[in-house]
Short mmCIF file of C-alpha atoms and ligand atoms in Angstrom, two decimals:
data_model
loop_
_atom_site.label_atom_id
_atom_site.label_comp_id
_atom_site.label_asym_id
_atom_site.label_seq_id
_atom_site.Cartn_x
_atom_site.Cartn_y
_atom_site.Cartn_z
CA ASN A 1 -15.91 -85.68 6.20
CA HIS A 2 -18.10 -85.78 3.62
CA LEU A 3 -20.35 -83.02 5.30
CA LYS A 4 -17.39 -80.85 5.83
CA ILE A 5 -16.08 -81.03 2.03
CA ALA A 6 -19.90 -80.31 1.13
CA ILE A 7 -19.67 -77.21 3.47
CA LYS A 8 -16.55 -76.04 2.13
CA GLU A 9 -17.38 -76.36 -1.13
CA ILE A 10 -20.98 -74.44 -0.17
CA LEU A 11 -18.57 -71.61 1.03
CA LEU A 12 -16.68 -71.43 -1.82
CA SER A 13 -18.91 -71.02 -4.27
CA THR A 14 -21.17 -68.56 -2.25
CA ILE A 15 -17.47 -66.14 -1.55
CA GLN A 16 -17.52 -66.35 -5.64
CA GLN A 17 -21.14 -65.39 -5.83
CA LEU A 18 -20.50 -63.01 -3.24
CA SER A 19 -17.22 -61.41 -4.65
CA PHE A 20 -18.96 -61.72 -8.40
CA PHE A 21 -21.66 -59.70 -6.94
CA GLN A 22 -19.51 -57.21 -5.26
CA ARG A 23 -17.54 -56.62 -8.25
CA PHE A 24 -21.00 -56.33 -10.42
CA SER A 25 -22.59 -54.06 -7.91
CA ASP A 26 -19.01 -51.88 -8.06
CA ARG A 27 -19.51 -51.58 -11.83
CA PHE A 28 -23.17 -51.15 -11.28
CA ILE A 29 -22.65 -48.38 -8.47
CA ASN A 30 -19.56 -46.54 -10.81
CA PHE A 31 -21.97 -46.65 -13.76
CA PHE A 32 -24.56 -44.67 -12.35
CA SER A 33 -22.59 -42.84 -9.51
CA PRO A 34 -22.22 -39.14 -10.16
CA TYR A 35 -18.75 -38.82 -9.19
CA VAL A 36 -15.35 -38.98 -11.16
CA GLU A 37 -11.91 -39.60 -9.44
CA ILE A 38 -8.36 -38.42 -10.56
CA ASN A 39 -5.10 -40.00 -8.82
CA PHE A 40 -1.96 -38.02 -9.09
CA SER A 41 0.67 -40.30 -7.36
CA GLU A 42 4.16 -38.99 -6.04
CA TYR A 43 5.94 -41.82 -8.69
CA GLU A 44 4.30 -42.70 -12.17
CA ASP A 45 6.42 -46.20 -13.55
CA TYR A 46 9.15 -45.31 -10.99
CA ARG A 47 9.26 -42.06 -12.50
CA ILE A 48 9.11 -38.44 -10.76
CA ASN A 49 5.55 -36.93 -11.67
CA HIS A 50 6.05 -33.50 -11.90
CA ALA A 51 2.39 -32.66 -11.39
CA PHE A 52 2.51 -34.12 -7.91
CA ASP A 53 4.49 -31.29 -5.84
CA PRO A 54 2.83 -28.39 -7.55
CA ILE A 55 -0.64 -29.59 -6.52
CA GLU A 56 0.47 -31.04 -3.32
CA THR A 57 1.44 -27.23 -2.67
CA TYR A 58 -1.43 -25.60 -3.87
CA LEU A 59 -3.24 -27.69 -1.48
CA GLY A 60 -1.18 -27.06 1.26
CA ALA A 61 -1.70 -23.14 1.10
CA LYS A 62 -5.32 -23.97 0.48
CA ALA A 63 -7.86 -23.06 3.14
CA THR A 64 -5.15 -22.26 6.26
CA ASP A 65 -7.76 -20.35 7.58
CA LYS A 66 -10.14 -23.11 8.03
CA ALA A 67 -8.00 -25.69 8.51
CA LYS A 68 -8.03 -26.92 12.35
CA HIS A 69 -4.31 -28.12 12.09
CA LEU A 70 -1.35 -26.35 10.78
CA ARG A 71 1.93 -26.74 10.41
CA ALA A 72 4.45 -23.65 10.65
CA SER A 73 7.81 -23.38 8.74
CA GLN A 74 9.72 -20.36 7.95
CA VAL A 75 11.68 -21.31 4.92
CA ARG A 76 13.67 -17.93 4.95
CA GLU A 77 14.98 -15.60 7.65
CA SER A 78 13.84 -12.56 5.91
CA LYS A 79 10.33 -13.99 4.80
CA GLY A 80 7.19 -14.71 7.25
CA LEU A 81 5.96 -17.96 8.56
CA VAL A 82 4.75 -20.48 5.97
CA LEU A 83 1.62 -22.19 7.30
CA LYS A 84 0.20 -25.08 5.64
CA ARG A 85 -2.44 -27.08 5.94
CA ASP A 86 -2.03 -30.14 7.91
CA GLU A 87 -5.08 -32.40 7.44
CA THR A 88 -5.44 -34.82 4.47
CA LYS A 89 -8.94 -33.49 3.14
CA VAL A 90 -9.59 -30.43 0.99
CA ARG A 91 -12.60 -29.18 -0.53
CA ASP A 92 -12.05 -26.59 -3.11
CA GLU A 93 -14.40 -24.53 -5.30
CA TYR A 94 -13.46 -23.48 -8.86
CA GLU A 95 -15.93 -21.49 -11.38
CA GLY A 96 -19.04 -22.44 -9.12
CA ILE A 97 -18.08 -26.41 -9.29
CA ARG A 98 -16.83 -28.13 -6.15
CA VAL A 99 -14.26 -30.70 -5.37
CA TRP A 100 -12.23 -32.43 -3.58
CA TRP A 101 -8.84 -33.85 -2.66
CA GLU A 102 -8.01 -36.50 -0.04
CA THR A 103 -4.32 -37.62 0.38
CA GLU A 104 -3.52 -41.11 0.75
CA THR A 105 -0.31 -42.60 1.94
CA ASP A 106 0.99 -46.07 0.85
CA SER A 107 2.69 -48.73 3.21
CA ILE A 108 5.86 -47.49 2.05
CA GLY A 109 5.28 -44.11 2.41
CA PHE A 110 4.42 -43.15 -0.97
CA LYS A 111 1.40 -40.20 -1.37
CA THR A 112 -1.70 -40.06 -3.92
CA LEU A 113 -3.58 -37.32 -4.08
CA LYS A 114 -7.25 -38.31 -5.05
CA LEU A 115 -9.28 -35.71 -6.68
CA THR A 116 -13.01 -36.18 -7.02
CA PHE A 117 -15.78 -34.34 -8.85
CA HIS A 118 -19.17 -34.30 -10.12
CA ARG A 119 -19.35 -36.07 -13.17
CA ARG A 120 -20.95 -32.95 -15.01
CA SER A 121 -18.17 -31.23 -13.84
CA ARG A 122 -15.99 -32.86 -15.84
CA ASP A 123 -14.48 -30.77 -18.80
CA ILE A 124 -13.86 -27.67 -16.45
CA VAL A 125 -11.95 -29.78 -14.24
CA THR A 126 -9.60 -31.46 -16.88
CA GLU A 127 -9.68 -28.66 -19.01
CA SER A 128 -8.67 -25.51 -16.80
CA TYR A 129 -8.85 -26.56 -13.13
CA ILE A 130 -6.03 -28.68 -13.00
CA LYS A 131 -4.23 -26.54 -15.01
CA TYR A 132 -4.71 -23.42 -12.51
CA VAL A 133 -3.81 -25.96 -9.84
CA ILE A 134 -0.49 -26.66 -11.12
CA LYS A 135 -0.17 -22.82 -12.04
CA GLU A 136 -0.64 -21.40 -8.58
CA GLY A 137 1.11 -24.79 -7.08
CA LYS A 138 4.16 -23.66 -8.80
CA SER A 139 3.84 -19.63 -8.68
CA ILE A 140 3.71 -20.66 -4.29
CA GLU A 141 6.62 -22.73 -4.96
CA ALA A 142 8.54 -20.16 -6.85
CA LYS A 143 7.73 -17.62 -3.89
CA ASN A 144 8.51 -19.74 -1.03
CA LYS A 145 11.71 -21.31 -2.92
CA LYS A 146 14.53 -21.11 -0.70
CA MET A 147 17.39 -19.52 -2.78
CA LYS A 148 20.89 -21.22 -2.70
CA LEU A 149 24.34 -19.82 -3.00
CA PHE A 150 26.33 -22.80 -4.93
CA THR A 151 29.82 -22.98 -5.59
CA ASN A 152 31.74 -25.85 -7.53
CA ASN A 153 33.92 -28.07 -6.21
CA PRO A 154 37.38 -28.99 -7.20
CA SER A 155 36.81 -31.31 -10.39
CA SER A 156 39.15 -33.99 -8.13
CA HIS A 157 36.46 -34.12 -5.83
CA TRP A 158 33.50 -35.34 -8.15
CA GLY A 159 31.84 -38.19 -7.90
CA SER A 160 29.24 -39.95 -10.28
CA SER A 161 26.11 -38.11 -8.97
CA LYS A 162 25.39 -34.41 -10.47
CA THR A 163 25.32 -33.38 -6.52
CA SER A 164 28.63 -33.83 -6.15
CA LEU A 165 29.42 -31.00 -8.47
CA TRP A 166 28.45 -28.21 -6.41
CA ARG A 167 28.37 -27.19 -2.94
CA TYR A 168 25.78 -24.60 -1.41
CA ILE A 169 24.60 -22.60 1.18
CA ASP A 170 21.26 -21.19 1.91
CA PHE A 171 21.49 -17.37 0.40
CA GLU A 172 20.40 -14.66 2.65
CA HIS A 173 21.65 -11.51 1.24
CA PRO A 174 19.74 -8.49 2.17
CA ALA A 175 20.78 -6.50 -1.19
CA ASN A 176 18.19 -5.10 -2.99
CA PHE A 177 17.32 -2.76 -5.94
CA GLU A 178 16.03 -0.08 -3.48
CA THR A 179 19.31 0.61 -1.56
CA LEU A 180 21.89 -0.03 -4.28
CA ALA A 181 23.20 3.42 -5.64
CA MET A 182 23.49 4.11 -8.97
CA ASP A 183 21.61 6.29 -11.78
CA PRO A 184 17.91 6.18 -11.10
CA LYS A 185 17.61 6.00 -15.04
CA LYS A 186 19.77 2.97 -15.64
CA LYS A 187 18.28 1.21 -12.45
CA GLU A 188 15.20 1.49 -13.94
CA GLN A 189 16.63 0.19 -17.17
CA ILE A 190 17.87 -2.54 -16.05
CA LEU A 191 14.64 -3.67 -14.05
CA ASN A 192 12.60 -3.46 -16.97
CA ASP A 193 14.60 -5.88 -18.53
CA LEU A 194 14.80 -7.79 -15.80
CA ALA A 195 11.36 -8.13 -16.08
CA ALA A 196 10.89 -8.48 -19.55
CA PHE A 197 13.21 -11.79 -19.48
CA SER A 198 11.73 -13.47 -16.12
CA ASN A 199 8.01 -13.16 -18.05
CA GLY A 200 9.10 -14.04 -21.82
CA LYS A 201 8.94 -17.26 -21.51
CA ASP A 202 6.70 -17.49 -24.63
CA TYR A 203 8.69 -14.52 -26.46
CA TYR A 204 11.60 -16.32 -26.26
CA LYS A 205 9.94 -19.74 -27.62
CA LYS A 206 8.46 -17.55 -30.18
CA ILE A 207 11.54 -16.08 -31.66
CA GLY A 208 13.39 -19.46 -31.35
CA LYS A 209 15.83 -18.29 -28.95
CA ALA A 210 17.41 -19.97 -25.58
CA TRP A 211 15.58 -18.44 -23.02
CA LYS A 212 18.36 -17.17 -21.56
CA ARG A 213 20.31 -13.15 -20.90
CA GLY A 214 23.75 -11.97 -20.40
CA TYR A 215 24.92 -9.29 -18.61
CA LEU A 216 28.49 -8.04 -18.24
CA LEU A 217 28.80 -5.78 -15.09
CA TYR A 218 32.14 -3.66 -15.32
CA GLY A 219 33.49 -1.13 -13.17
CA PRO A 220 36.14 -0.39 -10.57
CA PRO A 221 36.34 -2.51 -7.50
CA GLY A 222 33.51 -1.44 -4.47
CA THR A 223 31.00 0.38 -6.93
CA GLY A 224 28.02 -2.68 -6.58
CA LYS A 225 28.96 -5.31 -8.75
CA SER A 226 28.56 -8.40 -6.39
CA THR A 227 25.63 -6.21 -4.91
CA MET A 228 23.76 -6.06 -8.07
CA ILE A 229 24.28 -9.87 -8.43
CA ALA A 230 22.46 -10.40 -5.25
CA ALA A 231 19.76 -7.70 -5.58
CA MET A 232 18.96 -9.55 -9.14
CA ALA A 233 18.63 -12.95 -7.37
CA ASN A 234 16.42 -11.48 -4.81
CA LEU A 235 13.80 -9.94 -7.22
CA LEU A 236 13.71 -12.77 -9.37
CA ASN A 237 13.80 -15.46 -6.91
CA TYR A 238 16.71 -17.18 -8.61
CA SER A 239 19.60 -19.16 -7.09
CA ILE A 240 22.91 -17.99 -7.89
CA TYR A 241 26.17 -20.29 -9.19
CA ASP A 242 29.25 -19.03 -8.59
CA ILE A 243 31.53 -20.29 -10.47
CA GLU A 244 35.01 -20.86 -9.53
CA LEU A 245 37.17 -21.17 -13.07
CA THR A 246 40.57 -22.47 -11.27
CA ALA A 247 38.39 -25.72 -9.52
CA ILE A 248 38.27 -27.04 -12.97
CA GLN A 249 40.32 -28.19 -15.62
CA THR A 250 38.89 -28.61 -18.64
CA ASN A 251 36.07 -27.73 -21.15
CA SER A 252 34.02 -30.71 -20.94
CA GLU A 253 34.37 -30.11 -17.22
CA LEU A 254 32.87 -26.63 -17.49
CA LYS A 255 30.15 -28.63 -19.82
CA LYS A 256 29.19 -30.67 -16.89
CA LEU A 257 29.16 -27.95 -14.06
CA LEU A 258 27.08 -26.08 -16.23
CA THR A 259 24.40 -28.81 -17.42
CA ALA A 260 23.96 -29.46 -13.65
CA THR A 261 22.42 -26.02 -12.89
CA SER A 262 19.06 -25.70 -12.80
CA ASN A 263 16.39 -23.53 -13.79
CA LYS A 264 15.36 -19.57 -12.37
CA SER A 265 19.31 -19.38 -11.84
CA ILE A 266 22.29 -16.73 -12.12
CA ILE A 267 25.49 -18.34 -13.30
CA VAL A 268 28.56 -15.51 -12.03
CA PHE A 269 31.74 -15.50 -13.52
CA GLU A 270 33.54 -12.86 -11.41
CA ASP A 271 36.59 -11.26 -12.21
CA ILE A 272 36.73 -12.53 -15.98
CA ASP A 273 39.53 -10.30 -16.86
CA CYS A 274 41.49 -12.07 -14.10
CA SER A 275 40.86 -15.49 -14.94
CA LEU A 276 42.79 -18.82 -16.27
CA ASP A 277 46.40 -18.07 -17.77
CA LEU A 278 47.68 -21.37 -19.50
CA THR A 279 48.73 -23.31 -15.97
CA GLY A 280 45.30 -23.01 -14.93
CA LYS A 281 46.15 -20.75 -12.00
CA ARG A 282 43.71 -17.97 -11.45
CA LYS A 283 45.71 -14.63 -11.29
CA LYS A 284 43.37 -13.05 -8.87
CA LYS A 285 43.33 -9.06 -9.04
CA GLU A 286 46.82 -8.84 -11.11
CA ARG A 287 46.31 -6.57 -13.96
CA ASN A 288 47.97 -8.27 -16.78
CA LEU A 289 46.13 -8.92 -20.27
CA MET A 290 44.02 -12.23 -19.80
CA ILE A 291 45.61 -14.86 -21.93
CA TRP A 292 42.94 -17.43 -23.58
CA ARG A 293 43.25 -20.17 -25.55
CA GLU A 294 40.93 -20.08 -28.52
CA ASP A 295 42.42 -23.70 -29.73
CA GLY A 296 40.53 -26.56 -26.90
CA GLU A 297 42.49 -28.78 -25.27
CA GLN A 298 44.78 -29.58 -27.96
CA GLY A 299 47.23 -27.56 -26.72
CA ASN A 300 50.75 -27.79 -24.83
CA GLU A 301 51.21 -31.02 -23.49
CA GLU A 302 52.63 -29.58 -19.98
CA ASN A 303 49.69 -27.40 -19.18
CA LYS A 304 46.29 -29.86 -18.29
CA SER A 305 44.62 -26.97 -17.63
CA SER A 306 42.37 -25.98 -20.65
CA VAL A 307 38.95 -24.01 -19.96
CA THR A 308 39.24 -21.88 -23.14
CA LEU A 309 37.20 -18.86 -23.96
CA SER A 310 36.07 -20.90 -27.21
CA GLY A 311 34.64 -23.38 -24.64
CA LEU A 312 32.85 -20.88 -22.78
CA LEU A 313 31.46 -19.18 -25.53
CA ASN A 314 29.73 -22.12 -26.62
CA PHE A 315 27.66 -22.20 -23.89
CA ILE A 316 26.57 -18.83 -24.02
CA ASP A 317 25.79 -19.23 -27.53
CA GLY A 318 23.55 -21.96 -26.88
CA ILE A 319 24.99 -25.23 -27.34
CA TRP A 320 23.14 -26.25 -24.11
CA SER A 321 19.91 -24.85 -24.98
CA ALA A 322 18.54 -27.93 -25.22
CA CYS A 323 19.06 -28.41 -21.17
CA GLY A 324 19.50 -25.09 -20.29
CA GLN A 325 16.15 -22.81 -20.05
CA GLU A 326 15.88 -19.57 -17.73
CA ARG A 327 19.13 -18.66 -16.82
CA ILE A 328 20.73 -15.45 -16.58
CA ILE A 329 24.60 -15.45 -16.87
CA VAL A 330 26.58 -12.46 -15.33
CA PHE A 331 30.07 -11.60 -15.92
CA THR A 332 32.03 -8.97 -13.88
CA THR A 333 35.07 -6.91 -14.45
CA ASN A 334 36.95 -4.15 -13.25
CA HIS A 335 38.50 -3.50 -16.87
CA LEU A 336 36.23 -4.04 -19.94
CA ALA A 337 39.44 -2.84 -22.28
CA LYS A 338 40.84 -5.91 -21.19
CA LEU A 339 38.57 -8.41 -22.23
CA ASP A 340 38.97 -10.35 -25.14
CA PRO A 341 36.22 -8.98 -27.71
CA ALA A 342 34.51 -12.25 -28.79
CA LEU A 343 33.62 -12.64 -25.00
CA ILE A 344 31.61 -9.53 -24.90
CA ARG A 345 29.92 -8.75 -28.34
CA ARG A 346 26.45 -7.65 -28.43
CA GLY A 347 24.37 -10.44 -28.98
CA ARG A 348 26.42 -12.82 -26.30
CA MET A 349 25.75 -10.29 -23.63
CA ASP A 350 22.86 -8.87 -24.11
CA MET A 351 23.56 -5.76 -21.75
CA HIS A 352 26.52 -4.09 -20.49
CA ILE A 353 25.96 -1.97 -17.16
CA GLU A 354 28.64 -0.01 -16.16
CA LEU A 355 29.11 0.68 -11.98
CA SER A 356 31.02 3.49 -12.21
CA TYR A 357 32.21 5.70 -9.01
CA CYS A 358 29.77 7.36 -6.67
CA THR A 359 27.75 10.43 -7.85
CA PHE A 360 25.33 12.77 -5.94
CA GLU A 361 22.45 11.31 -7.14
CA ALA A 362 24.04 7.46 -5.65
CA PHE A 363 25.37 9.40 -2.66
CA LYS A 364 22.04 10.55 -2.27
CA ILE A 365 20.31 6.97 -2.17
CA LEU A 366 23.35 5.96 0.61
CA ALA A 367 22.57 8.43 2.71
CA LYS A 368 18.59 7.74 2.73
CA ASN A 369 19.74 3.93 3.34
CA TYR A 370 22.65 4.41 5.71
CA LEU A 371 21.45 8.00 7.98
CA ASP A 372 18.11 7.99 6.75
CA ILE A 373 18.12 11.29 5.76
CA ASP A 374 17.44 13.20 2.20
CA SER A 375 19.07 16.83 2.77
CA HIS A 376 21.76 18.46 5.12
CA PRO A 377 23.63 21.58 5.13
CA LEU A 378 26.80 19.62 4.12
CA PHE A 379 25.12 18.24 1.15
CA LYS A 380 26.31 21.04 -1.09
CA THR A 381 30.03 20.69 0.02
CA ILE A 382 29.74 16.84 -0.45
CA GLU A 383 28.29 17.71 -4.29
CA SER A 384 30.87 19.78 -5.26
CA LEU A 385 33.44 17.38 -3.90
CA MET A 386 32.34 14.87 -6.06
CA LYS A 387 32.55 16.61 -8.79
CA ASP A 388 36.31 16.97 -8.06
CA THR A 389 37.24 13.58 -6.91
CA THR A 390 36.51 10.16 -7.48
CA ILE A 391 35.10 7.72 -4.35
CA ALA A 392 33.61 4.41 -4.77
CA PRO A 393 30.27 3.95 -3.20
CA ALA A 394 31.64 0.90 -1.09
CA ASP A 395 34.12 3.92 0.51
CA VAL A 396 31.26 6.33 0.82
CA ALA A 397 29.36 3.80 2.53
CA GLU A 398 32.50 2.90 5.19
CA ASN A 399 32.32 6.40 5.98
CA LEU A 400 28.43 6.75 6.82
CA MET A 401 28.64 3.38 8.61
CA LYS A 402 27.21 3.73 12.57
CA LYS A 403 29.51 4.63 14.91
CA ASN A 404 29.98 3.11 18.24
CA ARG A 405 26.60 1.78 17.39
CA GLU A 406 24.66 4.96 16.75
CA ILE A 407 23.44 6.74 14.00
CA ASP A 408 25.68 9.76 13.89
CA VAL A 409 24.51 12.12 10.78
CA ASP A 410 26.86 14.78 11.18
CA GLY A 411 29.82 12.70 12.20
CA SER A 412 29.48 10.40 9.35
CA LEU A 413 28.76 13.36 6.62
CA ASN A 414 32.02 15.12 8.28
CA ASP A 415 34.46 12.03 8.02
CA LEU A 416 32.75 11.99 4.21
CA VAL A 417 34.02 14.99 3.84
CA GLN A 418 37.11 14.79 5.27
CA SER A 419 37.83 11.98 3.31
CA LEU A 420 36.75 13.37 -0.07
CA GLU A 421 39.03 15.98 0.64
CA ARG A 422 42.27 13.53 0.60
CA ARG A 423 40.91 11.85 -2.06
CA LYS A 424 40.79 15.49 -3.98
CA LYS A 425 44.32 15.61 -3.00
CA VAL A 426 45.85 12.51 -3.36
CA GLN A 427 44.28 12.91 -7.24
CA ARG A 428 45.60 16.24 -7.80
CA ALA A 429 48.76 15.13 -6.63
CA GLN A 430 48.94 12.20 -8.95
CA LEU A 431 47.61 14.02 -11.83
CA ASP A 432 50.29 16.52 -11.87
CA GLU A 433 52.66 14.12 -11.62
CA HIS A 434 51.54 12.49 -14.26
CA LYS A 435 51.44 15.91 -16.29
CA LYS A 436 55.06 16.20 -15.18
CA SER A 437 56.10 12.64 -16.15
CA SER A 438 54.24 13.47 -19.92
CA TYR A 439 55.94 16.61 -20.38
CA LYS A 440 59.72 15.33 -19.29
CA ILE A 441 58.61 12.99 -22.37
CA VAL A 442 57.46 15.07 -24.74
CA LYS A 443 60.56 17.43 -23.99
CA ALA A 444 63.05 14.36 -24.15
CA PHE A 445 61.77 13.51 -27.75
CA ARG A 446 61.84 17.01 -28.54
CA MET A 447 65.83 17.18 -27.70
CA LEU A 448 66.13 13.90 -29.91
CA PHE A 449 64.58 14.98 -32.93
N1 ATP B 1 26.13 1.26 -5.72
C1 ATP B 1 26.19 0.82 -4.66
N2 ATP B 1 24.94 0.78 -3.60
C2 ATP B 1 25.13 0.62 -2.31
N3 ATP B 1 25.82 -0.16 -1.82
C3 ATP B 1 27.19 -0.42 -2.68
C4 ATP B 1 27.15 0.56 -3.77
N4 ATP B 1 28.63 -0.43 -4.41
C5 ATP B 1 28.98 -0.79 -3.20
N5 ATP B 1 28.06 -1.19 -1.85
C6 ATP B 1 28.50 -1.44 -0.88
O1 ATP B 1 29.95 -1.97 -0.99
C7 ATP B 1 30.19 -2.83 -0.28
C8 ATP B 1 31.12 -3.92 -1.56
O2 ATP B 1 30.36 -3.71 -2.81
P1 ATP B 1 30.52 -4.74 -4.10
O3 ATP B 1 31.37 -5.95 -3.33
O4 ATP B 1 29.08 -4.89 -4.89
O5 ATP B 1 31.52 -4.26 -4.98
P2 ATP B 1 32.52 -5.05 -6.12
O6 ATP B 1 31.90 -4.01 -7.45
O7 ATP B 1 31.52 -6.28 -6.47
O8 ATP B 1 33.90 -5.13 -6.29
P3 ATP B 1 35.29 -5.72 -6.68
O9 ATP B 1 35.15 -5.59 -7.79
O10 ATP B 1 36.20 -5.77 -5.51
O11 ATP B 1 34.77 -7.49 -6.30
C9 ATP B 1 28.96 -3.61 -0.70
O12 ATP B 1 28.89 -4.60 0.47
C10 ATP B 1 27.71 -2.58 -0.53
O13 ATP B 1 27.71 -2.36 0.59
MG1 MG B 2 32.78 -8.20 -6.68
#
């Protein structure tokens, strides 16, 4: 027994000495080791580490040509395959220095990215390399981002989590600015405005304004308002939040919805002229004057629904600017004159964009899109007919669509000419009728006085 105890003690003290020696040697090695290590964990103190995702994306995209194991995915049907490295170690070079990245996964599945580099590169790595990696990662994320189309759930179905407010589908709309038929100068202006907005982070910060922009799209049905919103989303890679006002009851619900939207998104209020009346029912496509209550929620007791103009304007004016960055707000209407001037005054809606009936210039874009032609003997007839009558681009497009699955240039253009001639007749008859009735009224007045 004595012997056993003695051996145990010897062993214990040896272990202690060894571990002391181990610690000492670790320090000794660390002290003299020329390498430095930085760890980026997925979570820090139970909170998401926002640097993690962009770095992982950057590393994922890095050196896919050299890596032996790749993972492929297609995030959007319209985009190509996204290849990712499927290995845990990556070597990277930056401004002549070398670094090594390694991915470690702990027992619960949380990942840590370990960055190792030489001591002498410390300044470059900490001051510029890491920033560069995060920036690159974010821009790759933005390029590959799946765009989503959100619609709000009825407020009665909302639970406690933010995710219950909106439902979404992947946004896969082919609309783009090239195929959008409208005045080329106006198009250029809008494109410049959008580009200035999306690159304007520093500018908005400098002038102390929330980073958002409002567009009012107005024009008759079928002139491309909704198409333009889709084209904007595709151009900027933004998601769309389509707000259905009838599904919410109060200003505070509207506020909740808006604050649960994400950055880089377009918030859309369609057909704002047909919006809520006092009972909260949306008078869709009824062309009566809209009635907005300016007095908030203390109105008529019977009418519970009270999303008000002032509620909406508060957001646009930037009450939510603290939580809302990089957002585009779009209102669409068929009747500009019916909107409350408070809603559309400049500053609130930064740009008013009119989408109007098809001009000959716009028709040429459609002819190129649908029939792949730049000229045709019938163009002259169409040009002169378009001067005398109005037709929405949607109706032109309808005529130019494939028939029996084949492009028929002559047939389509003839259809369009006939459709324009019919319209011309009808519109002329309406004009005559209108003239006649005004003449009758004038005559009656004259007889009276
Ligand atoms: N300016 C345009 N350029 C190209 N295509 C267009 C244009 N306008 C309309 N179209 C075609 O017509 C269809 C309907 O257009 P869209 O839904 O954008 O009209 P809208 O202005 O939103 O109408 P509404 O006021 O009824 O909502 C689109 O799918 C598109 O194919
Ligand atoms: Mg529309």
